[in-house]
PDB file of C-alpha atoms and ligand atoms in Angstrom:
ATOM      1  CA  UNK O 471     133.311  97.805  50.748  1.00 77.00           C
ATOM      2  CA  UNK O 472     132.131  96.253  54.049  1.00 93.00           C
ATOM      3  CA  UNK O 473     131.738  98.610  56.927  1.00 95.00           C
ATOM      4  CA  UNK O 474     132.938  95.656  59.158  1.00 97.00           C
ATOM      5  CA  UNK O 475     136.804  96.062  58.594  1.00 97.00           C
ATOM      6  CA  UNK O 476     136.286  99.565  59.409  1.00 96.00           C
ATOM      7  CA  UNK O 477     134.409  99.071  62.584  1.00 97.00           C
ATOM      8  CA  UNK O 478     136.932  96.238  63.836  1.00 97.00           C
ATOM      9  CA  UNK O 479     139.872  98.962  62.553  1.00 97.00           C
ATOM     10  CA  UNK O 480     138.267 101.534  64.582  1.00 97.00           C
ATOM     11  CA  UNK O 481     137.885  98.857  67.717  1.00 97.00           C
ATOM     12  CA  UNK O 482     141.583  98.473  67.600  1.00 97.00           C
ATOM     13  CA  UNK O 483     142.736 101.994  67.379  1.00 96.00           C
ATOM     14  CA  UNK O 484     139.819 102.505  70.234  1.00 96.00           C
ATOM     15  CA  UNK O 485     138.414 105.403  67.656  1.00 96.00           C
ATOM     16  CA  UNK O 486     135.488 103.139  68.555  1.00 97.00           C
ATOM     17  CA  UNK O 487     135.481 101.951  72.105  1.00 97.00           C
ATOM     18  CA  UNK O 488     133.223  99.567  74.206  1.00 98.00           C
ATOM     19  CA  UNK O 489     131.171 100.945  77.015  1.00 98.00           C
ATOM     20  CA  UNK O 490     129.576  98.030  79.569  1.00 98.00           C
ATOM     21  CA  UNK O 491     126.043  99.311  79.940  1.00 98.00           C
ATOM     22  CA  UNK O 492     125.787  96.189  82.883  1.00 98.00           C
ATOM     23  CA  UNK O 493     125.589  96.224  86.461  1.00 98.00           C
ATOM     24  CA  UNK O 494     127.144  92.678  88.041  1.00 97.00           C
ATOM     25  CA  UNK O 495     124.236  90.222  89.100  1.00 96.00           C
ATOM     26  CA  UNK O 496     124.752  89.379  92.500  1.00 96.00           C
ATOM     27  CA  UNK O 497     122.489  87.776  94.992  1.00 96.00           C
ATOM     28  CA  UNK O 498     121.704  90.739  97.351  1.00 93.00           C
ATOM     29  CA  UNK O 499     120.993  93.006  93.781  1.00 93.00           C
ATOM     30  CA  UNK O 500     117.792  94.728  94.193  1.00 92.00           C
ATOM     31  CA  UNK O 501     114.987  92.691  92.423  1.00 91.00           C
ATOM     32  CA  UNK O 502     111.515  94.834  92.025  1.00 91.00           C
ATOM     33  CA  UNK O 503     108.904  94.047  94.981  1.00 88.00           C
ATOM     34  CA  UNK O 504     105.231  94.582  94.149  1.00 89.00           C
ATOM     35  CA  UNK O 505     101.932  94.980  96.478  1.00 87.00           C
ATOM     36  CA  UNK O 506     101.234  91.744  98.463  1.00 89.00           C
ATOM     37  CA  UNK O 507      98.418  90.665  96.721  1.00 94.00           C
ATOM     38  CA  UNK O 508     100.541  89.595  93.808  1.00 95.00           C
ATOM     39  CA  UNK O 509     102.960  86.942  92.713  1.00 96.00           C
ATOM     40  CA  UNK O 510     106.718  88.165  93.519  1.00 95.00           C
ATOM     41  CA  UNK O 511     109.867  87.708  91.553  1.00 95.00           C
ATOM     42  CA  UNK O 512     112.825  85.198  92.616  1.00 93.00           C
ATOM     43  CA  UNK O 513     115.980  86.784  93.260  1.00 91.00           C
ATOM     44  CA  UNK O 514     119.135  85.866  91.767  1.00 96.00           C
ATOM     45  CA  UNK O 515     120.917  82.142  93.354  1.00 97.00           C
ATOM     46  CA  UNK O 516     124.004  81.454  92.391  1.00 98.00           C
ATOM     47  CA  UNK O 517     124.769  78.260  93.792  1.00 98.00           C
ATOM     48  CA  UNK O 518     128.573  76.187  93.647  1.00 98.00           C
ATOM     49  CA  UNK O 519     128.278  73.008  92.289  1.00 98.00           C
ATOM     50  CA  UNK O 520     132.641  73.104  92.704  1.00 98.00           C
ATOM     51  CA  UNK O 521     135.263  74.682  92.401  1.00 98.00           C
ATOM     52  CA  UNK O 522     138.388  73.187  91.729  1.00 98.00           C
ATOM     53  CA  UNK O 523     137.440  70.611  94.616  1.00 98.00           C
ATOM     54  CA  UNK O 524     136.351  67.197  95.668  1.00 98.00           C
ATOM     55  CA  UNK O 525     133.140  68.031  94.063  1.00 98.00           C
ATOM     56  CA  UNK O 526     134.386  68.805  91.241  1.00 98.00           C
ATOM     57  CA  UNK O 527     138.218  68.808  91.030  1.00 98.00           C
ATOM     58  CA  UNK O 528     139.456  69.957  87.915  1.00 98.00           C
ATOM     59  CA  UNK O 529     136.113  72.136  86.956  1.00 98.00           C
ATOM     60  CA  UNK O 530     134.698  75.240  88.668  1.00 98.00           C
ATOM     61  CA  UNK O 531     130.951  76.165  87.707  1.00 98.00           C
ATOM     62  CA  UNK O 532     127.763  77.404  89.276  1.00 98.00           C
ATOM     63  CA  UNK O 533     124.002  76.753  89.335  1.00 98.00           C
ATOM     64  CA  UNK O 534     122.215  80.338  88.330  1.00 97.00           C
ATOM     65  CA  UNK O 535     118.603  80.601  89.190  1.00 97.00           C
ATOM     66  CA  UNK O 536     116.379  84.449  88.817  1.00 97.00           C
ATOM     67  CA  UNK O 537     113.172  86.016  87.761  1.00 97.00           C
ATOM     68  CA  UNK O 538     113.225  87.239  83.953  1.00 98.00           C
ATOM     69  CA  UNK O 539     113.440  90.787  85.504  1.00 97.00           C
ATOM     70  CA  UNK O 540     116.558  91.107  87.498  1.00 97.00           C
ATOM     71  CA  UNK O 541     119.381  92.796  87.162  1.00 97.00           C
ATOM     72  CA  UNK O 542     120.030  94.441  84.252  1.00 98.00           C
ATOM     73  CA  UNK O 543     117.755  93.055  81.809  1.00 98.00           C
ATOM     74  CA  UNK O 544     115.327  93.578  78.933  1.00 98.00           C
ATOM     75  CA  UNK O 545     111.363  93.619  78.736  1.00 98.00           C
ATOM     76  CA  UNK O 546     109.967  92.329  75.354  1.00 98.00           C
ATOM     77  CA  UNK O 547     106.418  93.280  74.143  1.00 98.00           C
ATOM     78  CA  UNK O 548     104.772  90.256  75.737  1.00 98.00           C
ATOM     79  CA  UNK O 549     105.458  91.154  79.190  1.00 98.00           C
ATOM     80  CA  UNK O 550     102.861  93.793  79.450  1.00 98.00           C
ATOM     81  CA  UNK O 551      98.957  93.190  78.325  1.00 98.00           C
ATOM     82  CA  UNK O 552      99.144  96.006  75.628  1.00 98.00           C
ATOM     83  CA  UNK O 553     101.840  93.827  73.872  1.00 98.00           C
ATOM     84  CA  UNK O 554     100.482  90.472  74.212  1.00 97.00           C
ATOM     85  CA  UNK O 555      99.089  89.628  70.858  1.00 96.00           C
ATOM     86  CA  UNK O 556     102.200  91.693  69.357  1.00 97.00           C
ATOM     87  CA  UNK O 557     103.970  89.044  66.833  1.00 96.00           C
ATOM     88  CA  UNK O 558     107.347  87.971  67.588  1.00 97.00           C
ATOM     89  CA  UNK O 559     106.516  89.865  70.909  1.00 98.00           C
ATOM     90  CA  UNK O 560     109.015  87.356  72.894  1.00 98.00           C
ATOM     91  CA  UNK O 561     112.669  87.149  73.604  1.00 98.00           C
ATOM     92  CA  UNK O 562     113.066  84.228  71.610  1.00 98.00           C
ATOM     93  CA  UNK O 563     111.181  85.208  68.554  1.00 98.00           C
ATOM     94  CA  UNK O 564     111.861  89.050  68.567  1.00 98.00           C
ATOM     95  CA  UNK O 565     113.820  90.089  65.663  1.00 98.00           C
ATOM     96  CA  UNK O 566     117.374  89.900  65.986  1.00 98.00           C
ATOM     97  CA  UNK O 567     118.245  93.607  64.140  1.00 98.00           C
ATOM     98  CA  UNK O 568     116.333  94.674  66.719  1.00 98.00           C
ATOM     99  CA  UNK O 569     119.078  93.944  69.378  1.00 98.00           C
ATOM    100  CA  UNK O 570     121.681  96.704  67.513  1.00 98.00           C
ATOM    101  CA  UNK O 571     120.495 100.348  67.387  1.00 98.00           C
ATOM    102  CA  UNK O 572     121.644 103.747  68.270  1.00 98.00           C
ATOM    103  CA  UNK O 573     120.789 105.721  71.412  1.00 98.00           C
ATOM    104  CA  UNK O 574     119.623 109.307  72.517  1.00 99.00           C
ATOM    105  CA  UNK O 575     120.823 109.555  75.921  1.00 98.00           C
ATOM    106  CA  UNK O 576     118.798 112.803  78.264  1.00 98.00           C
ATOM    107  CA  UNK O 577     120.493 113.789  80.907  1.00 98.00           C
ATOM    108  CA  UNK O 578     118.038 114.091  84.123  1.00 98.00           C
ATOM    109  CA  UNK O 579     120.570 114.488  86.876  1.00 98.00           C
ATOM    110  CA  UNK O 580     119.777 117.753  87.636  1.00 98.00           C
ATOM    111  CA  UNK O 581     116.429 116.909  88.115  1.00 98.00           C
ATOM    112  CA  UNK O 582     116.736 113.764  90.096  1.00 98.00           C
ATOM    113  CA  UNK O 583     119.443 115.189  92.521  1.00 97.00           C
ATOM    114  CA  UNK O 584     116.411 117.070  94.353  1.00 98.00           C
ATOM    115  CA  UNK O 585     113.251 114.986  93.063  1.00 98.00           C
ATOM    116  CA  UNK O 586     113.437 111.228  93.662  1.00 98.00           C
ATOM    117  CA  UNK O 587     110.322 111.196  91.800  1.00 98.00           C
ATOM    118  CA  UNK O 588     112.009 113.616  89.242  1.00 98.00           C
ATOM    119  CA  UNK O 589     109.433 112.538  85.711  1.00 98.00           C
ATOM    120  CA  UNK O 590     110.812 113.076  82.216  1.00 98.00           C
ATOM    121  CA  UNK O 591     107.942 115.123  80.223  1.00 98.00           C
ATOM    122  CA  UNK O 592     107.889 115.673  76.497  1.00 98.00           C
ATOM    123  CA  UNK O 593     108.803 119.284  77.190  1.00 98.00           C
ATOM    124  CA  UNK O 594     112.390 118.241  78.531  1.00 98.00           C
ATOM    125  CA  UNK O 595     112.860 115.837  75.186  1.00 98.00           C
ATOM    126  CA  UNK O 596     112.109 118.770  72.860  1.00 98.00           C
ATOM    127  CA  UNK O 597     114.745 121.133  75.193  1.00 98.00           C
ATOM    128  CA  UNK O 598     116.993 118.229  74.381  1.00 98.00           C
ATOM    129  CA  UNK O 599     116.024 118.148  70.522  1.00 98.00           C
ATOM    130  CA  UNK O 600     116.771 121.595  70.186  1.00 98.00           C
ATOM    131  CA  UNK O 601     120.815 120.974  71.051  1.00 98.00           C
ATOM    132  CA  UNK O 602     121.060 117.280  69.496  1.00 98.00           C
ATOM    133  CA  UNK O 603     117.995 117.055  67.027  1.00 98.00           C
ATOM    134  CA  UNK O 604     114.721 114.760  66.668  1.00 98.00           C
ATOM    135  CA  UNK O 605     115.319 111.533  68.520  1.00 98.00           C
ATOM    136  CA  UNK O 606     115.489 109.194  65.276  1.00 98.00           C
ATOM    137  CA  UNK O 607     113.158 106.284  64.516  1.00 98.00           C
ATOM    138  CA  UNK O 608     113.973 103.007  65.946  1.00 98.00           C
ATOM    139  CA  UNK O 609     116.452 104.138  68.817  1.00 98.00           C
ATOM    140  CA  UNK O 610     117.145 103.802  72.163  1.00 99.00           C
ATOM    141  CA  UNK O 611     115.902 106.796  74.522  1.00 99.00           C
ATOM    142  CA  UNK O 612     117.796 106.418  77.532  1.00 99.00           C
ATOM    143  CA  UNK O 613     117.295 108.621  80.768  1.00 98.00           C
ATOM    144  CA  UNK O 614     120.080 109.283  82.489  1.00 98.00           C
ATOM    145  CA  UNK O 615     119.502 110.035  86.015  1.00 98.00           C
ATOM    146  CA  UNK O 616     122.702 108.713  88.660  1.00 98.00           C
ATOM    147  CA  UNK O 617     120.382 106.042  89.757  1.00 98.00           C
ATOM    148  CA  UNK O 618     122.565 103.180  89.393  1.00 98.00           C
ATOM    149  CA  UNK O 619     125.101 104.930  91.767  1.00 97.00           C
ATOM    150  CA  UNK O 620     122.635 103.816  94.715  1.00 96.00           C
ATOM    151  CA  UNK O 621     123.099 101.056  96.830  1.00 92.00           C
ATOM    152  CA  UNK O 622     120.711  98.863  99.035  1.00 90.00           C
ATOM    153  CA  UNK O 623     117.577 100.210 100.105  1.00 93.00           C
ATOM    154  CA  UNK O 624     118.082 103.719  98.793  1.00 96.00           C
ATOM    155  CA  UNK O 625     118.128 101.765  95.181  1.00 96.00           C
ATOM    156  CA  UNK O 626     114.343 100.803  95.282  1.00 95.00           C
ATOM    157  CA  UNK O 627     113.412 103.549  97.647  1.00 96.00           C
ATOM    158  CA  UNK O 628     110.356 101.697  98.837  1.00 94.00           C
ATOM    159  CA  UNK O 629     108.482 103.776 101.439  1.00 94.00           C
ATOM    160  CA  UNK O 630     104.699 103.040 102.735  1.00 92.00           C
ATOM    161  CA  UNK O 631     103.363 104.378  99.413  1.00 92.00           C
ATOM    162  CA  UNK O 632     105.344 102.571  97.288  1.00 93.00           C
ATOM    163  CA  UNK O 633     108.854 103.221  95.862  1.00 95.00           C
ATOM    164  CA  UNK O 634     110.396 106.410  94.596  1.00 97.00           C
ATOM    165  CA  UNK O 635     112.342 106.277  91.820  1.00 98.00           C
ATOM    166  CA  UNK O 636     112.316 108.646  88.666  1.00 98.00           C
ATOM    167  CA  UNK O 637     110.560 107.855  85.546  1.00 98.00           C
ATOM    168  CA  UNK O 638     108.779 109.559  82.150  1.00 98.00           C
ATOM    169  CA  UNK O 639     105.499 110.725  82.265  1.00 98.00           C
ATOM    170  CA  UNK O 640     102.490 109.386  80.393  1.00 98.00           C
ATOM    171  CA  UNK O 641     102.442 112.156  78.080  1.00 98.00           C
ATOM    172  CA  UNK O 642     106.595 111.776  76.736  1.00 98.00           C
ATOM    173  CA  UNK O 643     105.882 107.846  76.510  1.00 98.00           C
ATOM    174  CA  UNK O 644     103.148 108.397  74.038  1.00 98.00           C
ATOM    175  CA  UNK O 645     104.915 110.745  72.290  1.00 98.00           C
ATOM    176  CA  UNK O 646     108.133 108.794  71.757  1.00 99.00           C
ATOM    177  CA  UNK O 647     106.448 105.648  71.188  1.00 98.00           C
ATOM    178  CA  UNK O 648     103.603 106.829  68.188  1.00 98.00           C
ATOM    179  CA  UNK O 649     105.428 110.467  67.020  1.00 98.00           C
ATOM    180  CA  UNK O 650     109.180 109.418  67.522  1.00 98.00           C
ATOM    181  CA  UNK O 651     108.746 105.905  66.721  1.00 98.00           C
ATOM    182  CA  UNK O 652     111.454 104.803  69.104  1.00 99.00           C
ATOM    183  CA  UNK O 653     112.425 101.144  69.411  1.00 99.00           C
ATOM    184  CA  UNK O 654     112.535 101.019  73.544  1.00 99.00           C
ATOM    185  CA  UNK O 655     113.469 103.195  76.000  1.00 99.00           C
ATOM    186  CA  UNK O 656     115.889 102.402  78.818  1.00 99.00           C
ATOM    187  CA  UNK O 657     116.370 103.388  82.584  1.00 98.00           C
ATOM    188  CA  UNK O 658     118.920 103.021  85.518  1.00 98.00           C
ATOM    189  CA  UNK O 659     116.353 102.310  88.033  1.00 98.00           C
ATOM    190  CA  UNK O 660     114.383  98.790  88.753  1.00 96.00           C
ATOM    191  CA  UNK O 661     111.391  99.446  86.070  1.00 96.00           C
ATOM    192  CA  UNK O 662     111.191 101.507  82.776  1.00 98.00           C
ATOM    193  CA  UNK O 663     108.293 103.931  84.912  1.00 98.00           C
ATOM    194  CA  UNK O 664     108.737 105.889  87.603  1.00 98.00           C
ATOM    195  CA  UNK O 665     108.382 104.255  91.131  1.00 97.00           C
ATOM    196  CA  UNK O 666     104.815 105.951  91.382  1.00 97.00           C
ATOM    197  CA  UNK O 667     104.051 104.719  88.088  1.00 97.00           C
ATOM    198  CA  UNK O 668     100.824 102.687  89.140  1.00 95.00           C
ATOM    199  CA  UNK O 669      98.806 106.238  90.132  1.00 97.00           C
ATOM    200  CA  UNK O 670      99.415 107.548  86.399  1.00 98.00           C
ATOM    201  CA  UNK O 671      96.785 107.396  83.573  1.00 98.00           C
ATOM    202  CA  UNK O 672      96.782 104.930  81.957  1.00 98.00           C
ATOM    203  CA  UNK O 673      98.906 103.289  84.599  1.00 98.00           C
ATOM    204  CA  UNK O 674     102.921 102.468  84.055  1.00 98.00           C
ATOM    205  CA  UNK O 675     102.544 104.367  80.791  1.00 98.00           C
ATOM    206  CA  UNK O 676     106.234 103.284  79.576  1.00 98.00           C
ATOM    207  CA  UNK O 677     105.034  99.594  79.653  1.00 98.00           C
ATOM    208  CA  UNK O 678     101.765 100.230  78.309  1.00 98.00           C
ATOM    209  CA  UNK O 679     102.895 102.418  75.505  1.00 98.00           C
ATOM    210  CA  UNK O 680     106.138 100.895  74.536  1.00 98.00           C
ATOM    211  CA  UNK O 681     105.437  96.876  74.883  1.00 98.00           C
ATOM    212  CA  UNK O 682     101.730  97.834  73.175  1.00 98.00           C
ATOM    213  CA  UNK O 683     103.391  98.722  70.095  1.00 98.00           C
ATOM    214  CA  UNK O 684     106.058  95.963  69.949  1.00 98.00           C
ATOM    215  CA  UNK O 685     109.000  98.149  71.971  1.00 98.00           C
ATOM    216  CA  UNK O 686     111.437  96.887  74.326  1.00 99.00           C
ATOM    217  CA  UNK O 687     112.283  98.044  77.815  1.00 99.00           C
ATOM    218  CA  UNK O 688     115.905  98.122  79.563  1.00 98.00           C
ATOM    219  CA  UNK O 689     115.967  98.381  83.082  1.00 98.00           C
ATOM    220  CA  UNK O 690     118.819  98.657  85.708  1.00 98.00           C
ATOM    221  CA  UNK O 691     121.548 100.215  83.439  1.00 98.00           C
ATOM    222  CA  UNK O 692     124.823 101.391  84.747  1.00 98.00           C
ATOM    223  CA  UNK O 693     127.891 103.881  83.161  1.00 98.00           C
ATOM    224  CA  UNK O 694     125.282 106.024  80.939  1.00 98.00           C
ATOM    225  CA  UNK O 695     127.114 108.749  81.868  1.00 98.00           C
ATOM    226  CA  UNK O 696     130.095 107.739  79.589  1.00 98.00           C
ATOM    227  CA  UNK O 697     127.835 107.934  76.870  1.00 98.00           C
ATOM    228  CA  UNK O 698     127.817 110.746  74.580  1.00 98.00           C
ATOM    229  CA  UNK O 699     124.340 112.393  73.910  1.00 98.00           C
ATOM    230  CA  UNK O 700     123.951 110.692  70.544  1.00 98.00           C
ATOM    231  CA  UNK O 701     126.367 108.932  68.284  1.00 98.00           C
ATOM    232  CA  UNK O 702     126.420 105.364  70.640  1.00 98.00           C
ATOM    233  CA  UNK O 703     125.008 102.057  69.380  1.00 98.00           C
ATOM    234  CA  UNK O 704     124.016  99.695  71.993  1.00 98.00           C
ATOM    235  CA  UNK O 705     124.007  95.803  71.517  1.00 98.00           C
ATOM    236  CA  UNK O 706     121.107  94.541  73.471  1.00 98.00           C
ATOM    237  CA  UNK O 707     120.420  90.615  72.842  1.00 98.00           C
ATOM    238  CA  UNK O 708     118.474  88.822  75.344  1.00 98.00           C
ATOM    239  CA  UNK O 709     118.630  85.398  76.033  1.00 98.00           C
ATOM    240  CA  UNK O 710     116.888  83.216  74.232  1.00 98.00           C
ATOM    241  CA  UNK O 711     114.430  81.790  76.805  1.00 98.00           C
ATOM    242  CA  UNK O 712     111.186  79.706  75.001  1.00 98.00           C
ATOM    243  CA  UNK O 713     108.394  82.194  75.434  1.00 98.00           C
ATOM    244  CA  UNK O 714     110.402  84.491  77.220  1.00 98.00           C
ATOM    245  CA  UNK O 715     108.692  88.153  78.644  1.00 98.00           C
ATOM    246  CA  UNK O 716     112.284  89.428  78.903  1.00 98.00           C
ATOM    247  CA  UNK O 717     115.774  88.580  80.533  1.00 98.00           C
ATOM    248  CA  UNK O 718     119.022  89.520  82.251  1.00 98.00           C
ATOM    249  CA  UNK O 719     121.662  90.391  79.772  1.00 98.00           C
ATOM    250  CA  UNK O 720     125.045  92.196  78.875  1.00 98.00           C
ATOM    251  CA  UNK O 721     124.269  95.331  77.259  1.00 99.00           C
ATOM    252  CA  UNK O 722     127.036  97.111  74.975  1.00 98.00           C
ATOM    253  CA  UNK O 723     127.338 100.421  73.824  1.00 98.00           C
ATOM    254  CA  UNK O 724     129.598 101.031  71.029  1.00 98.00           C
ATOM    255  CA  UNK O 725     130.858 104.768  71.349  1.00 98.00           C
ATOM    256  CA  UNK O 726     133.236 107.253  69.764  1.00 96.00           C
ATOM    257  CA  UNK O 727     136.595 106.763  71.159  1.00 89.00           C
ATOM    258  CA  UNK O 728     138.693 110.013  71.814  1.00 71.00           C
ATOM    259  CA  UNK O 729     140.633 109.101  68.388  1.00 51.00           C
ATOM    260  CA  UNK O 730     137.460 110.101  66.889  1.00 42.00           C
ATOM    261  CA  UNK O 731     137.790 113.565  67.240  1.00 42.00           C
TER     262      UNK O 731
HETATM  263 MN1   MN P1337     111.362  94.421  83.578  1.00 84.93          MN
END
């Protein structure tokens, strides 16, 4: 039998229920901001052609306009120099069954409640093996930290020296990536490494590690703490840009409802 009429049963009796993973994209979101010397992202437009009026009177729409990293979106392998002879390393030829797969979420509130530069380490994974088990092949790590409760400034934390925002260390990221085998590895704040990222060796080791061997990256997540530790799926699809390094999307997580037990 197909497991599909029991996963739309379980949707209906909410045994299964449907967790939005997506902050809203708004204009005045936080979009990343790097050193001078480089080229900077677009933030989000949203511009009315009409709205129900004399341009336009029966028809409301908008013109959208962003950089492929804003808001909540998703890196693909070809958006970091390790990944960029990875095959089907861009949004629009990455594997499709690659945009449904479970998720280990770590809880790093404790941590980031007194450390705005609070960095995962292999050592905290393996505390949280020990209660839930290995983190499987081809899932989602996802560190949970209360970032996406931040507004404005205190959401990129930029200071002189950069921003300060929590992240994994080098060490966890190679781990994960060539021991665990995880398919990407997702984060609340504006990047997948830590705000400080650029001063580790080799530098923003989540990008280098993960996009290197064909991973993903989400960035900007919201509501991971209605997530159980393990047990959700997350629906991650991209859109389809032509050649595209990554993109704003919706991102799902299927979890167990209460009805579950
Ligand atoms: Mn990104």
């Amino acid at each position: 039998m197909s497991a599909l009429p029991l996963l739309m049963d379980a949707l209906g009796a909410g045994s299964v229920r449907v967790v939005d993973l997506t902050q809203t994209l708004t204009e005045d979101f936080p979009t990343i901001v790097l050193p001078p010397e480089f080229a900077q992202s677009a933030t989000v437009r949203i511009e009315r052609l009409s709205r129900y009026d004399a341009a336009g009177p029966a028809w409301y729409w908008n013109n959208l306009s962003f950089g492929e990293h804003t808001g909540t979106h998703f890196d693909a392998p070809a958006h970091w120099f390790t990944g960029r002879d990875r095959p089907l390393g861009t949004v629009d030829t990455m594997p499709a069954a690659d945009m449904i797969a479970p998720a280990c979420v770590i809880d790093c509130t404790e941590g980031t409640a007194v450390d705005d530069d609070y960095l995962l380490t292999r050592e905290a994974v393996e505390t949280w093996e020990m209660e839930h088990g290995p983190v499987p092949a081809r899932s989602w790590v996802l560190m949970r930290t209360g970032w996406s409760r931040r507004q404005g400034a205190a959401y990129a934390n930029l200071r002189e020296d950069g921003a300060h925002t929590p992240g994994p260390d080098a060490e966890v990221m190679e781990w994960l990536v060539h021991d665990r085998g995880i398919l990407g590895f997702g984060t609340e704040t504006i990047g997948t490494d830590a705000g400080q990222g650029s001063h580790f060796s080799p530098p923003f080791p989540a990008h280098h590690f993960l996009h290197g061997a064909g991973r993903y990256g989400l960035q900007c997540l919201t509501a991971l703490d209605q997530l159980p530790p393990t047990g959700a799926v997350l629906v991650t699809a991209p859109l389809k840009v032509h050649e595209g390094s990554g993109s704003p999307l919706r991102v799902l997580a299927l979890v167990p409802g209460a009805a579950a037990g």
